[in-house]
mmCIF file of C-alpha atoms and ligand atoms in Angstrom:
data_model
loop_
_atom_site.group_PDB
_atom_site.id
_atom_site.type_symbol
_atom_site.label_atom_id
_atom_site.label_comp_id
_atom_site.label_asym_id
_atom_site.label_seq_id
_atom_site.Cartn_x
_atom_site.Cartn_y
_atom_site.Cartn_z
ATOM 1 C CA MET H 663 0.000 0.000 0.000
ATOM 2 C CA THR H 664 1.386 3.426 -0.985
ATOM 3 C CA ARG H 665 0.365 6.100 1.502
ATOM 4 C CA ILE H 666 -0.232 9.582 0.077
ATOM 5 C CA LEU H 667 -0.606 12.567 2.412
ATOM 6 C CA VAL H 668 -2.482 15.533 0.912
ATOM 7 C CA THR H 669 -1.957 18.972 2.451
ATOM 8 C CA GLY H 670 -4.346 21.800 1.550
ATOM 9 C CA ALA H 671 -6.897 19.051 0.915
ATOM 10 C CA THR H 672 -9.935 21.246 1.547
ATOM 11 C CA GLY H 673 -8.818 23.986 -0.865
ATOM 12 C CA ASN H 674 -9.305 24.495 -4.614
ATOM 13 C CA ILE H 675 -6.702 22.020 -5.804
ATOM 14 C CA GLY H 676 -6.846 19.677 -2.815
ATOM 15 C CA VAL H 677 -10.547 18.847 -3.242
ATOM 16 C CA GLU H 678 -10.046 18.057 -6.925
ATOM 17 C CA LEU H 679 -6.929 15.973 -6.232
ATOM 18 C CA VAL H 680 -8.583 13.977 -3.440
ATOM 19 C CA ASN H 681 -11.580 13.284 -5.685
ATOM 20 C CA TYR H 682 -9.330 12.022 -8.471
ATOM 21 C CA LEU H 683 -7.207 9.955 -6.048
ATOM 22 C CA ASN H 684 -10.100 8.348 -4.230
ATOM 23 C CA LYS H 685 -10.801 4.834 -5.506
ATOM 24 C CA PRO H 686 -12.150 1.850 -3.571
ATOM 25 C CA ASN H 687 -9.902 -1.226 -3.151
ATOM 26 C CA ASP H 688 -6.923 0.759 -4.317
ATOM 27 C CA GLU H 689 -3.213 0.139 -3.803
ATOM 28 C CA PHE H 690 -2.977 3.823 -2.757
ATOM 29 C CA GLU H 691 -4.264 5.157 0.546
ATOM 30 C CA THR H 692 -5.167 8.851 0.600
ATOM 31 C CA ILE H 693 -4.681 10.636 3.895
ATOM 32 C CA VAL H 694 -6.182 14.083 4.185
ATOM 33 C CA ALA H 695 -3.907 16.393 6.228
ATOM 34 C CA VAL H 696 -6.029 19.144 7.756
ATOM 35 C CA ARG H 697 -6.173 21.461 10.737
ATOM 36 C CA ASN H 698 -9.864 20.693 11.340
ATOM 37 C CA ILE H 699 -10.714 17.022 10.819
ATOM 38 C CA GLU H 700 -14.454 17.347 11.560
ATOM 39 C CA ARG H 701 -14.844 20.111 8.956
ATOM 40 C CA ALA H 702 -12.873 18.088 6.413
ATOM 41 C CA LYS H 703 -15.060 15.020 7.008
ATOM 42 C CA LYS H 704 -18.065 17.146 6.020
ATOM 43 C CA THR H 705 -16.264 18.314 2.854
ATOM 44 C CA PHE H 706 -15.507 14.719 1.873
ATOM 45 C CA HIS H 707 -18.642 13.065 3.288
ATOM 46 C CA GLY H 708 -19.216 10.967 0.137
ATOM 47 C CA LEU H 709 -15.680 9.567 0.094
ATOM 48 C CA SER H 710 -15.572 6.661 2.503
ATOM 49 C CA HIS H 711 -12.053 5.413 1.772
ATOM 50 C CA LEU H 712 -10.212 8.460 3.074
ATOM 51 C CA THR H 713 -8.278 8.675 6.316
ATOM 52 C CA TYR H 714 -7.541 11.897 8.178
ATOM 53 C CA ALA H 715 -4.524 13.343 9.976
ATOM 54 C CA TRP H 716 -4.275 16.489 12.051
ATOM 55 C CA PHE H 717 -1.830 18.852 10.372
ATOM 56 C CA ASP H 718 -1.281 22.564 10.752
ATOM 57 C CA PHE H 719 1.307 24.400 8.637
ATOM 58 C CA GLU H 720 1.590 26.954 11.435
ATOM 59 C CA ASN H 721 2.051 24.415 14.250
ATOM 60 C CA PRO H 722 5.238 22.316 13.968
ATOM 61 C CA ASN H 723 3.939 20.029 16.753
ATOM 62 C CA SER H 724 1.531 18.569 14.201
ATOM 63 C CA PHE H 725 4.208 17.542 11.675
ATOM 64 C CA ASP H 726 5.830 14.377 13.053
ATOM 65 C CA GLU H 727 2.636 12.426 13.645
ATOM 66 C CA ALA H 728 1.056 13.455 10.335
ATOM 67 C CA PHE H 729 4.228 12.409 8.474
ATOM 68 C CA ASP H 730 4.347 8.963 10.070
ATOM 69 C CA ASP H 731 4.675 6.165 7.500
ATOM 70 C CA ILE H 732 3.993 8.390 4.468
ATOM 71 C CA ASP H 733 5.365 7.487 1.035
ATOM 72 C CA ILE H 734 4.402 10.561 -0.996
ATOM 73 C CA LEU H 735 3.670 14.045 0.331
ATOM 74 C CA PHE H 736 1.511 16.391 -1.717
ATOM 75 C CA LEU H 737 2.571 19.821 -0.591
ATOM 76 C CA LEU H 738 1.177 23.223 -1.371
ATOM 77 C CA ARG H 739 1.695 26.701 0.004
ATOM 78 C CA PRO H 740 -1.493 28.128 1.479
ATOM 79 C CA PRO H 741 -1.835 31.591 -0.058
ATOM 80 C CA HIS H 742 -1.505 33.471 3.249
ATOM 81 C CA ILE H 743 1.828 31.819 4.121
ATOM 82 C CA SER H 744 4.679 33.742 2.554
ATOM 83 C CA LYS H 745 7.535 33.207 5.073
ATOM 84 C CA VAL H 746 9.209 30.161 3.583
ATOM 85 C CA ASP H 747 12.039 29.761 6.100
ATOM 86 C CA LYS H 748 9.730 30.095 9.070
ATOM 87 C CA TYR H 749 7.125 27.560 7.915
ATOM 88 C CA PHE H 750 8.638 25.248 5.288
ATOM 89 C CA GLN H 751 12.121 24.683 6.746
ATOM 90 C CA PRO H 752 10.788 22.904 9.891
ATOM 91 C CA LEU H 753 8.110 21.138 7.848
ATOM 92 C CA LEU H 754 10.640 19.661 5.412
ATOM 93 C CA ASN H 755 12.997 18.871 8.268
ATOM 94 C CA SER H 756 10.293 16.791 9.902
ATOM 95 C CA ALA H 757 9.365 15.103 6.590
ATOM 96 C CA LYS H 758 13.007 14.108 6.085
ATOM 97 C CA LYS H 759 13.377 12.877 9.658
ATOM 98 C CA LYS H 760 10.223 10.762 9.310
ATOM 99 C CA GLY H 761 11.599 9.082 6.186
ATOM 100 C CA ILE H 762 9.388 10.662 3.498
ATOM 101 C CA GLU H 763 11.283 10.429 0.203
ATOM 102 C CA LYS H 764 8.874 11.784 -2.410
ATOM 103 C CA ILE H 765 7.237 15.203 -2.625
ATOM 104 C CA VAL H 766 4.864 16.569 -5.239
ATOM 105 C CA PHE H 767 4.808 20.346 -4.808
ATOM 106 C CA LEU H 768 2.148 22.624 -6.267
ATOM 107 C CA SER H 769 4.220 25.499 -7.609
ATOM 108 C CA VAL H 770 3.284 28.093 -10.221
ATOM 109 C CA GLN H 771 4.085 28.654 -13.885
ATOM 110 C CA GLY H 772 7.273 30.717 -14.216
ATOM 111 C CA ALA H 773 8.445 29.952 -10.656
ATOM 112 C CA GLU H 774 11.947 29.375 -11.965
ATOM 113 C CA GLN H 775 12.134 32.948 -13.341
ATOM 114 C CA SER H 776 11.419 34.852 -10.149
ATOM 115 C CA LYS H 777 13.601 34.413 -7.077
ATOM 116 C CA VAL H 778 11.291 36.611 -4.990
ATOM 117 C CA ILE H 779 8.157 34.457 -5.069
ATOM 118 C CA PRO H 780 7.756 31.884 -2.281
ATOM 119 C CA HIS H 781 7.273 28.974 -4.724
ATOM 120 C CA ASN H 782 10.787 29.482 -6.081
ATOM 121 C CA LYS H 783 12.224 29.389 -2.571
ATOM 122 C CA ILE H 784 10.211 26.276 -1.647
ATOM 123 C CA GLU H 785 11.330 24.442 -4.789
ATOM 124 C CA SER H 786 14.975 25.217 -3.911
ATOM 125 C CA LEU H 787 14.446 24.093 -0.332
ATOM 126 C CA ILE H 788 12.884 20.773 -1.415
ATOM 127 C CA LYS H 789 15.877 20.138 -3.678
ATOM 128 C CA SER H 790 18.380 21.119 -0.994
ATOM 129 C CA PHE H 791 16.887 18.523 1.380
ATOM 130 C CA GLY H 792 17.461 15.842 -1.266
ATOM 131 C CA PHE H 793 13.828 14.748 -1.719
ATOM 132 C CA LYS H 794 12.713 13.104 -4.936
ATOM 133 C CA PHE H 795 10.320 15.660 -6.320
ATOM 134 C CA ILE H 796 7.800 16.610 -8.940
ATOM 135 C CA PHE H 797 7.099 20.332 -9.221
ATOM 136 C CA VAL H 798 3.765 21.002 -10.860
ATOM 137 C CA ARG H 799 3.675 24.534 -12.215
ATOM 138 C CA PRO H 800 0.135 25.467 -13.219
ATOM 139 C CA SER H 801 -0.842 28.687 -14.915
ATOM 140 C CA TYR H 802 -3.557 31.065 -13.689
ATOM 141 C CA PHE H 803 -6.624 29.348 -12.213
ATOM 142 C CA MET H 804 -9.948 29.991 -13.981
ATOM 143 C CA GLN H 805 -11.440 29.538 -10.517
ATOM 144 C CA ASN H 806 -9.940 32.875 -9.409
ATOM 145 C CA LEU H 807 -13.007 34.252 -11.188
ATOM 146 C CA THR H 808 -15.297 32.257 -8.887
ATOM 147 C CA THR H 809 -13.304 32.742 -5.638
ATOM 148 C CA THR H 810 -11.020 35.734 -4.928
ATOM 149 C CA LEU H 811 -12.419 37.902 -7.741
ATOM 150 C CA LEU H 812 -16.028 36.867 -7.235
ATOM 151 C CA PRO H 813 -17.225 39.383 -4.593
ATOM 152 C CA GLU H 814 -16.346 42.354 -6.839
ATOM 153 C CA LEU H 815 -17.794 40.599 -9.897
ATOM 154 C CA ILE H 816 -21.103 40.115 -8.124
ATOM 155 C CA LYS H 817 -21.230 43.531 -6.414
ATOM 156 C CA HIS H 818 -19.846 45.794 -9.163
ATOM 157 C CA GLN H 819 -19.620 43.539 -12.262
ATOM 158 C CA SER H 820 -15.930 44.445 -12.407
ATOM 159 C CA ILE H 821 -12.419 43.114 -11.838
ATOM 160 C CA THR H 822 -9.764 45.447 -10.380
ATOM 161 C CA LEU H 823 -6.163 44.244 -10.655
ATOM 162 C CA PRO H 824 -2.655 45.670 -11.277
ATOM 163 C CA ALA H 825 -2.338 43.471 -14.371
ATOM 164 C CA GLY H 826 -2.467 46.094 -17.178
ATOM 165 C CA GLN H 827 -2.762 44.370 -20.547
ATOM 166 C CA ALA H 828 -0.670 41.376 -19.441
ATOM 167 C CA LYS H 829 -1.857 38.071 -20.819
ATOM 168 C CA PHE H 830 -2.443 35.190 -18.433
ATOM 169 C CA ASN H 831 -2.815 31.566 -19.314
ATOM 170 C CA TRP H 832 -6.087 30.174 -17.943
ATOM 171 C CA ILE H 833 -6.361 26.665 -16.499
ATOM 172 C CA ASP H 834 -9.250 24.806 -14.854
ATOM 173 C CA ILE H 835 -8.351 23.383 -11.408
ATOM 174 C CA LYS H 836 -10.195 20.175 -12.332
ATOM 175 C CA ASN H 837 -7.544 19.701 -15.026
ATOM 176 C CA ILE H 838 -4.781 20.260 -12.449
ATOM 177 C CA GLY H 839 -6.326 17.800 -9.977
ATOM 178 C CA GLU H 840 -6.565 15.146 -12.682
ATOM 179 C CA VAL H 841 -2.924 15.583 -13.709
ATOM 180 C CA LEU H 842 -1.700 15.602 -10.113
ATOM 181 C CA ALA H 843 -3.451 12.310 -9.346
ATOM 182 C CA ILE H 844 -1.785 10.667 -12.363
ATOM 183 C CA LEU H 845 1.648 12.035 -11.391
ATOM 184 C CA MET H 846 1.279 10.842 -7.810
ATOM 185 C CA ARG H 847 0.219 7.355 -8.867
ATOM 186 C CA ASP H 848 3.088 7.138 -11.343
ATOM 187 C CA PHE H 849 5.660 9.160 -9.387
ATOM 188 C CA ASP H 850 8.787 7.310 -10.524
ATOM 189 C CA LYS H 851 8.034 7.972 -14.195
ATOM 190 C CA PHE H 852 7.900 11.740 -13.641
ATOM 191 C CA GLN H 853 10.305 12.190 -10.708
ATOM 192 C CA ASN H 854 12.711 15.128 -10.520
ATOM 193 C CA GLN H 855 10.855 17.069 -13.196
ATOM 194 C CA ALA H 856 9.137 20.434 -13.163
ATOM 195 C CA ILE H 857 5.966 20.151 -15.226
ATOM 196 C CA GLU H 858 4.020 23.159 -16.478
ATOM 197 C CA ILE H 859 0.281 22.596 -16.742
ATOM 198 C CA THR H 860 -1.541 25.185 -18.795
ATOM 199 C CA GLY H 861 -4.816 25.667 -20.571
ATOM 200 C CA SER H 862 -5.041 26.422 -24.275
ATOM 201 C CA GLU H 863 -5.707 30.197 -24.057
ATOM 202 C CA ASN H 864 -3.671 33.287 -23.185
ATOM 203 C CA LYS H 865 -5.985 36.199 -22.475
ATOM 204 C CA ASN H 866 -5.695 39.506 -20.634
ATOM 205 C CA PHE H 867 -8.368 40.591 -18.177
ATOM 206 C CA LEU H 868 -10.069 42.897 -20.657
ATOM 207 C CA GLU H 869 -10.481 39.953 -23.043
ATOM 208 C CA VAL H 870 -11.729 37.746 -20.211
ATOM 209 C CA THR H 871 -14.377 40.255 -19.131
ATOM 210 C CA GLU H 872 -15.473 40.423 -22.780
ATOM 211 C CA VAL H 873 -15.862 36.621 -22.917
ATOM 212 C CA MET H 874 -17.731 36.692 -19.614
ATOM 213 C CA SER H 875 -20.074 39.456 -20.789
ATOM 214 C CA ARG H 876 -20.844 37.506 -23.942
ATOM 215 C CA MET H 877 -21.406 34.163 -22.205
ATOM 216 C CA VAL H 878 -23.314 35.473 -19.176
ATOM 217 C CA GLY H 879 -25.280 38.285 -20.839
ATOM 218 C CA THR H 880 -24.174 40.928 -18.297
ATOM 219 C CA GLN H 881 -21.634 43.717 -18.984
ATOM 220 C CA PHE H 882 -18.426 43.139 -16.959
ATOM 221 C CA THR H 883 -15.575 45.671 -16.904
ATOM 222 C CA TYR H 884 -11.858 45.459 -16.118
ATOM 223 C CA ILE H 885 -10.119 48.205 -14.118
ATOM 224 C CA SER H 886 -6.317 48.203 -14.138
ATOM 225 C CA VAL H 887 -4.626 49.964 -11.201
ATOM 226 C CA ASN H 888 -1.008 50.348 -10.143
ATOM 227 C CA PRO H 889 0.307 47.756 -7.645
ATOM 228 C CA VAL H 890 0.603 50.191 -4.737
ATOM 229 C CA ARG H 891 -3.002 51.311 -5.105
ATOM 230 C CA PHE H 892 -4.039 47.687 -5.428
ATOM 231 C CA TYR H 893 -2.160 46.771 -2.228
ATOM 232 C CA PHE H 894 -3.899 49.481 -0.193
ATOM 233 C CA LYS H 895 -7.291 48.584 -1.707
ATOM 234 C CA LYS H 896 -6.827 44.984 -0.562
ATOM 235 C CA ARG H 897 -5.637 46.050 2.907
ATOM 236 C CA LYS H 898 -8.744 48.247 3.225
ATOM 237 C CA GLU H 899 -10.844 45.201 2.341
ATOM 238 C CA GLY H 900 -9.205 43.339 5.254
ATOM 239 C CA VAL H 901 -6.725 41.217 3.270
ATOM 240 C CA LYS H 902 -3.561 40.369 5.258
ATOM 241 C CA SER H 903 -0.418 42.247 4.237
ATOM 242 C CA GLY H 904 1.601 39.194 3.035
ATOM 243 C CA PHE H 905 -1.289 37.951 0.905
ATOM 244 C CA ALA H 906 -1.915 41.417 -0.555
ATOM 245 C CA VAL H 907 1.773 41.691 -1.545
ATOM 246 C CA VAL H 908 1.767 38.243 -3.191
ATOM 247 C CA MET H 909 -1.505 39.037 -5.016
ATOM 248 C CA ALA H 910 -0.075 42.339 -6.258
ATOM 249 C CA MET H 911 3.140 40.676 -7.431
ATOM 250 C CA LEU H 912 1.448 37.737 -9.131
ATOM 251 C CA HIS H 913 -0.721 40.118 -11.156
ATOM 252 C CA PHE H 914 1.852 42.856 -11.750
ATOM 253 C CA LEU H 915 4.960 40.817 -12.654
ATOM 254 C CA PRO H 916 3.424 39.327 -15.832
ATOM 255 C CA ARG H 917 3.409 42.903 -17.205
ATOM 256 C CA LEU H 918 7.226 42.751 -17.189
ATOM 257 C CA GLN H 919 7.472 39.241 -18.567
ATOM 258 C CA LYS H 920 6.773 37.699 -21.934
ATOM 259 C CA GLU H 921 3.460 36.013 -22.623
ATOM 260 C CA PRO H 922 3.086 32.633 -20.866
ATOM 261 C CA GLU H 923 4.120 29.530 -22.780
ATOM 262 C CA ILE H 924 1.237 27.226 -23.691
ATOM 263 C CA SER H 925 2.259 23.651 -22.924
ATOM 264 C CA ASN H 926 0.607 20.452 -24.117
ATOM 265 C CA ASN H 927 1.542 18.521 -20.959
ATOM 266 C CA PHE H 928 -2.094 18.205 -19.898
ATOM 267 C CA ASN H 929 -2.896 16.491 -23.189
ATOM 268 C CA ILE H 930 0.241 14.309 -23.055
ATOM 269 C CA ILE H 931 -0.427 13.145 -19.489
ATOM 270 C CA THR H 932 -4.221 12.709 -19.590
ATOM 271 C CA GLY H 933 -4.920 12.213 -23.307
ATOM 272 C CA LYS H 934 -7.580 14.951 -23.039
ATOM 273 C CA LYS H 935 -7.980 18.593 -24.035
ATOM 274 C CA PRO H 936 -7.989 21.218 -21.253
ATOM 275 C CA THR H 937 -11.178 23.109 -20.407
ATOM 276 C CA THR H 938 -11.673 26.311 -22.423
ATOM 277 C CA LEU H 939 -12.652 29.617 -20.794
ATOM 278 C CA GLU H 940 -16.036 29.533 -22.543
ATOM 279 C CA GLU H 941 -16.706 26.018 -21.222
ATOM 280 C CA PHE H 942 -15.689 27.119 -17.741
ATOM 281 C CA ILE H 943 -17.882 30.222 -17.752
ATOM 282 C CA ILE H 944 -20.904 28.266 -18.985
ATOM 283 C CA ARG H 945 -20.302 25.620 -16.290
ATOM 284 C CA GLU H 946 -19.914 28.215 -13.499
ATOM 285 C CA LYS H 947 -22.424 30.792 -14.786
ATOM 286 C CA ALA H 948 -24.708 30.434 -11.760
ATOM 287 C CA LYS H 949 -21.901 31.450 -9.360
ATOM 288 C CA ILE H 950 -20.978 34.550 -11.378
ATOM 289 C CA THR H 951 -24.558 35.787 -11.602
ATOM 290 C CA SER H 952 -25.756 34.896 -8.070
HETATM 291 N N1 NAP C 1625 -4.704 31.043 -7.925
HETATM 292 C C1 NAP C 1625 -3.933 30.809 -8.979
HETATM 293 O O1 NAP C 1625 -4.182 31.257 -10.095
HETATM 294 C C2 NAP C 1625 -2.710 29.957 -8.783
HETATM 295 C C3 NAP C 1625 -1.975 29.582 -9.914
HETATM 296 C C4 NAP C 1625 -0.849 28.769 -9.737
HETATM 297 C C5 NAP C 1625 -0.480 28.375 -8.459
HETATM 298 N N2 NAP C 1625 -1.228 28.786 -7.377
HETATM 299 C C6 NAP C 1625 -0.798 28.388 -6.038
HETATM 300 O O2 NAP C 1625 -1.718 27.448 -5.502
HETATM 301 C C7 NAP C 1625 -1.612 27.500 -4.075
HETATM 302 C C8 NAP C 1625 -2.986 27.570 -3.451
HETATM 303 O O3 NAP C 1625 -3.730 26.430 -3.794
HETATM 304 P P1 NAP C 1625 -5.319 26.450 -3.601
HETATM 305 O O4 NAP C 1625 -5.887 27.540 -4.451
HETATM 306 O O5 NAP C 1625 -5.789 25.064 -3.759
HETATM 307 O O6 NAP C 1625 -5.434 26.918 -2.087
HETATM 308 P P2 NAP C 1625 -6.757 27.393 -1.296
HETATM 309 O O7 NAP C 1625 -7.988 27.033 -2.064
HETATM 310 O O8 NAP C 1625 -6.553 28.781 -0.840
HETATM 311 O O9 NAP C 1625 -6.697 26.419 -0.044
HETATM 312 C C9 NAP C 1625 -5.702 26.511 0.934
HETATM 313 C C10 NAP C 1625 -5.684 25.192 1.667
HETATM 314 O O10 NAP C 1625 -4.668 25.261 2.659
HETATM 315 C C11 NAP C 1625 -5.238 24.916 3.900
HETATM 316 N N3 NAP C 1625 -4.590 25.647 4.981
HETATM 317 C C12 NAP C 1625 -4.490 26.985 5.121
HETATM 318 N N4 NAP C 1625 -3.806 27.280 6.230
HETATM 319 C C13 NAP C 1625 -3.501 26.088 6.819
HETATM 320 C C14 NAP C 1625 -2.829 25.727 7.988
HETATM 321 N N5 NAP C 1625 -2.310 26.643 8.826
HETATM 322 N N6 NAP C 1625 -2.676 24.406 8.268
HETATM 323 C C15 NAP C 1625 -3.213 23.465 7.464
HETATM 324 N N7 NAP C 1625 -3.866 23.733 6.335
HETATM 325 C C16 NAP C 1625 -4.007 25.046 6.011
HETATM 326 C C17 NAP C 1625 -6.701 25.294 3.817
HETATM 327 O O11 NAP C 1625 -7.386 24.547 4.793
HETATM 328 P P3 NAP C 1625 -8.653 25.090 5.647
HETATM 329 O O12 NAP C 1625 -9.848 24.423 5.023
HETATM 330 O O13 NAP C 1625 -8.374 24.617 7.021
HETATM 331 O O14 NAP C 1625 -8.674 26.584 5.520
HETATM 332 C C18 NAP C 1625 -6.997 24.876 2.387
HETATM 333 O O15 NAP C 1625 -7.213 23.491 2.320
HETATM 334 C C19 NAP C 1625 -0.800 28.731 -3.743
HETATM 335 O O16 NAP C 1625 0.506 28.396 -3.397
HETATM 336 C C20 NAP C 1625 -0.850 29.510 -5.036
HETATM 337 O O17 NAP C 1625 0.226 30.389 -5.171
HETATM 338 C C21 NAP C 1625 -2.326 29.548 -7.524
#
């Protein structure tokens, strides 16, 4: 039995990954690593084959027990955690001490180009510990439209970001979850690789609001602001400083970089085509208009 521990299991990617991993009578056991087991059991109430472990990124006392007898660790960085040395150094130390050898880390497209973003630092740290690794570097989640950007979309039918005319590549998290499950089940085939997972479209936010307006039948607008103004807007809305900085950087830096590469890794690994933005907006229309 191969034991897979999934951190961030109740989040965007985690839920999709756990759903794709969960199979009855499987040679893989999925262990959901969460800070609130009762809440997680409600999230996964239909999935009877899961086991649960208490795990808190911000409490090193939770690491050793959660990492007991684990073969593969799925690791992500919760968006509000930006201090890599403070949180990931002790975490990886414990993983090493407990004999974990394989880590699949959810990184971000372009992580290798920017030394300042936490994903770059975490990738380096994982390598420096000598783990076997797979770095999955997805592009920009379509689900940002139905999570972080949703309140403004519903209230003002607008998106405000410091992204200018920068093009983003748009990927459905269901596609990422599906790929991750395949990589984890077939770790040795993909080990020590960084794999970009992208959708098939590069679009800037103006173009995306145009697609949304057409598909939903409501006029949506895009407002580009400078990163400093964006930071203070987010702080005023109650967003924590570290998260506001990362959000500003992730949306501003693409203005200084070339357009994202479109990879066909999703197709190579799954044999399928990635979700298009139109398909996504039709599927999630009810959320955007509620
Ligand atoms: N958004 C994008 O476009 C994009 C693109 C590429 C890469 N990424 C990267 O993807 C990562 C985020 O993935 P996501 O969107 O799936 O995350 P998410 O939906 O924000 O979920 C975060 C997860 O982390 C858990 N968590 C938070 N704090 C915790 C703690 N102290 N201890 C234990 N668990 C904790 C949450 O659990 P609770 O249920 O307990 O809160 C939740 O399961 C980030 O590193 C981001 O940079 C994002």
